[in-house]
Short mmCIF file of C-alpha atoms in Angstrom, two decimals:
data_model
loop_
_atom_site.label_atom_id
_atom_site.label_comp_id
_atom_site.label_asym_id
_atom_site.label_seq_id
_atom_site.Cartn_x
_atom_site.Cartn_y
_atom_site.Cartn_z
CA UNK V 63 102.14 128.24 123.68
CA UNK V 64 98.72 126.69 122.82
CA UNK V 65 97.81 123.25 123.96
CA UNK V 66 98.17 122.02 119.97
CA UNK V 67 101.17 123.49 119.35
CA UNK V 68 102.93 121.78 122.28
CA UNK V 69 101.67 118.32 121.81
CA UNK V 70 103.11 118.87 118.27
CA UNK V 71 106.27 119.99 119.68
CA UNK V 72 107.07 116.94 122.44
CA UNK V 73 105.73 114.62 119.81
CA UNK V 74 107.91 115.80 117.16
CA UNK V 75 111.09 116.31 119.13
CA UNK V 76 111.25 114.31 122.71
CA UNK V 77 110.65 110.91 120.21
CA UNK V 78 113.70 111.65 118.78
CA UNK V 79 115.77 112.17 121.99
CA UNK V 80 114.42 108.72 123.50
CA UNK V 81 114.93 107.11 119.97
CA UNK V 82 118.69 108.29 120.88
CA UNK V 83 118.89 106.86 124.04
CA UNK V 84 117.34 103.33 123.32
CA UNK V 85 119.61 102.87 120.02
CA UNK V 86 120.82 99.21 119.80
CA UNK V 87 124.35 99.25 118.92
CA UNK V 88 125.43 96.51 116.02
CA UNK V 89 127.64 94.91 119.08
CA UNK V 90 125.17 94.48 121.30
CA UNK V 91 122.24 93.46 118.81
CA UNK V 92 124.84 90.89 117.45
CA UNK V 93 125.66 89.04 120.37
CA UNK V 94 121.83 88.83 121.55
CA UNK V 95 120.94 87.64 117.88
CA UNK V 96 123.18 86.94 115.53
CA UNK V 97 127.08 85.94 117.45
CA UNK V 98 128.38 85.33 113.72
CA UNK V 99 127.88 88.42 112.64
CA UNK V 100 130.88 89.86 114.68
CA UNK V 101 133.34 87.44 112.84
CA UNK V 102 132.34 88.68 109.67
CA UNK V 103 132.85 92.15 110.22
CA UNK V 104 136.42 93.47 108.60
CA UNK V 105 138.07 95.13 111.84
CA UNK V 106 140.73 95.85 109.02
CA UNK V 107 139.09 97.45 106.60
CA UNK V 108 136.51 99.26 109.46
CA UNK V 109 139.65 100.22 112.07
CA UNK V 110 137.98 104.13 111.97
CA UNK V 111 134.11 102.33 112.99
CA UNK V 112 133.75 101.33 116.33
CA UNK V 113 131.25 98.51 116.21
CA UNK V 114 130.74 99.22 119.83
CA UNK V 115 129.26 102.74 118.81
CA UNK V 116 127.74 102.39 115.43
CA UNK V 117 123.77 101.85 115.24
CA UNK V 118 122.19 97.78 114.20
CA UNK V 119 120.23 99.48 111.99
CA UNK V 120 122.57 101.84 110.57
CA UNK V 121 122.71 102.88 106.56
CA UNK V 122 126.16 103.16 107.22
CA UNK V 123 128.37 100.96 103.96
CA UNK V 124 131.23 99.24 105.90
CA UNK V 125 133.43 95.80 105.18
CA UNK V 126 132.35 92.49 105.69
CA UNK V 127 134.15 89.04 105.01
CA UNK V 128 132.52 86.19 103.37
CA UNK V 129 132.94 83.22 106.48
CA UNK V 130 133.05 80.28 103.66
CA UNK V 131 134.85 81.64 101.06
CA UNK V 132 136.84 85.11 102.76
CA UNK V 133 135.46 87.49 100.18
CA UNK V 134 135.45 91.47 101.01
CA UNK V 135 132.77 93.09 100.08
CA UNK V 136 130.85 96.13 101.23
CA UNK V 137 126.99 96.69 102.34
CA UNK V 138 124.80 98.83 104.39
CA UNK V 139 124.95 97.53 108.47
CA UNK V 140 121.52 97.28 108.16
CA UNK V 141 120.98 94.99 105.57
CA UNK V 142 123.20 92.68 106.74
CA UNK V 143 121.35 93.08 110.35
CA UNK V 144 117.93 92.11 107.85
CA UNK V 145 120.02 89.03 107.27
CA UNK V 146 121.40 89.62 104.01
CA UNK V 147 124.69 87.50 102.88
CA UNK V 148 127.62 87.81 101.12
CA UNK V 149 126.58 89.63 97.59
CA UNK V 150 129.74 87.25 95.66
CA UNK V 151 127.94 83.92 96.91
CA UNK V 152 124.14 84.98 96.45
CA UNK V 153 125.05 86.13 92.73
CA UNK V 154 124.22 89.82 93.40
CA UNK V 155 127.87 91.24 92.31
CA UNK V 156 130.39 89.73 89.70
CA UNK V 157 133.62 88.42 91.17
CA UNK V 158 135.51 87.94 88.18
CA UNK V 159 137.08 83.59 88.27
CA UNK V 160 134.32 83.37 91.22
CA UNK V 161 130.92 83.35 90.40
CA UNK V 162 130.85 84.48 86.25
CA UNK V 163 129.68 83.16 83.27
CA UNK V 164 132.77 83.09 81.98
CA UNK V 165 134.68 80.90 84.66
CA UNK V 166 131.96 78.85 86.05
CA UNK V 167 130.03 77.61 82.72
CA UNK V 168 132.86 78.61 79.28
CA UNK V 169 130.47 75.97 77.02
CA UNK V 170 128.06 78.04 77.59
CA UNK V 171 129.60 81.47 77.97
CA UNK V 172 130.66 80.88 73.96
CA UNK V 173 126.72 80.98 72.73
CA UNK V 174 126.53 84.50 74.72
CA UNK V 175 126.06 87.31 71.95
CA UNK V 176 128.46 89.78 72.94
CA UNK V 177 127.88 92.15 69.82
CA UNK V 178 123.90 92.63 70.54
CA UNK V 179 124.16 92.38 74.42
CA UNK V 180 127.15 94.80 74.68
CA UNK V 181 128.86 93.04 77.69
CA UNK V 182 131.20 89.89 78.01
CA UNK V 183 130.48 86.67 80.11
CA UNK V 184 132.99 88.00 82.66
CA UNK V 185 130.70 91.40 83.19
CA UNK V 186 127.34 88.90 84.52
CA UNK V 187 127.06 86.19 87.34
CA UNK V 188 125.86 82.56 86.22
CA UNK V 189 122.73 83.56 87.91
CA UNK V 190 122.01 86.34 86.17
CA UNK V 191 117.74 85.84 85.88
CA UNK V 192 117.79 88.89 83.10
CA UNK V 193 116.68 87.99 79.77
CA UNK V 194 119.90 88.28 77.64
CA UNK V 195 120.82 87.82 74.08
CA UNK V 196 122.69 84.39 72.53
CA UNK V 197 123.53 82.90 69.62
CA UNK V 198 124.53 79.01 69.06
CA UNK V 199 128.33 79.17 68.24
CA UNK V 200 127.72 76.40 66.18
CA UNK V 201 124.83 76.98 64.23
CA UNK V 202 124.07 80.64 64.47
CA UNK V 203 120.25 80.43 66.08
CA UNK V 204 119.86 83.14 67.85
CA UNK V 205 117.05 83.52 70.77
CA UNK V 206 116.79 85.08 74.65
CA UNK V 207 116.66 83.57 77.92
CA UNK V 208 118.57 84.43 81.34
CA UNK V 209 121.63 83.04 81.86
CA UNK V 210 120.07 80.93 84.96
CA UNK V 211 117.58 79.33 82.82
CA UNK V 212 120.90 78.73 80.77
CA UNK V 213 123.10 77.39 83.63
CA UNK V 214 120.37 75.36 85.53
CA UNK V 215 118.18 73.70 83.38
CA UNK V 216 120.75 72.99 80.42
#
């Protein structure tokens, strides 16, 4: 073997055995950083994942529980880890009665044009910052703005 070729080869392959051995395990990184962390975690819903083994930094999709309002929801161990919250009370999924138009803001939810925007006020979050479709229910005007602009400013 040529000088090259085996700088090359510990380079390429001994950094991945000592990335092995220093992996931070969600567990530990938890209690050092972020204590709350472990009471969100759904031991339910995650009996097959041992927290104790899995990687901080992990892609792995497991079960969390929302600590204010004890929604279940999934995301990747290292998002949350990147400090990432419940996806229900940021507005980044629809929990239908929770957090849509529909439940949260009906006076508004009737101007939504469901014919040119192909979805209901039940399928988008108040927050929604996508321009969307609407059309006065009493008047007809029609025009486009997100439904935030809609439910903060109006």
């Amino acid at each position: 073997m040529d000088k090259a070729y085996q700088k090359q080869f510990i380079r390429k392959y001994m950094t991945k055995i000592v990335r092995r051995k220093s992996m931070v395990t969600l567990y530990d990184w938890a209690i050092k950083n972020e204590p709350g962390l472990l009471e969100e975690w759904d031991y339910d819903m995650n009996a097959d994942i041992n927290i104790k083994k899995v990687a901080a930094h992990s892609s792995k999709e497991v079960f969390w529980r929302c600590p204010q309002h004890k929604h279940i929801y999934s995301a990747r161990i290292q998002k949350r880890v990147q400090g990432h919250r419940c996806i229900y009370c940021t507005n980044h999924a629809v929990l239908v009665g929770f957090n849509d138009l529909q439940s949260q803001y009906p006076d508004i939810a009737l101007d939504l044009d469901e014919e040119k925007n192909a979805f209901c006020a039940k399928d988008i979050t108040y927050g929604n910052t996508k321009k969307i479709n609407w059309k006065c229910h009493v008047c007809k005007f029609e025009w486009t703005t997100s439904a935030a602009r809609r439910t903060r400013y109006n």
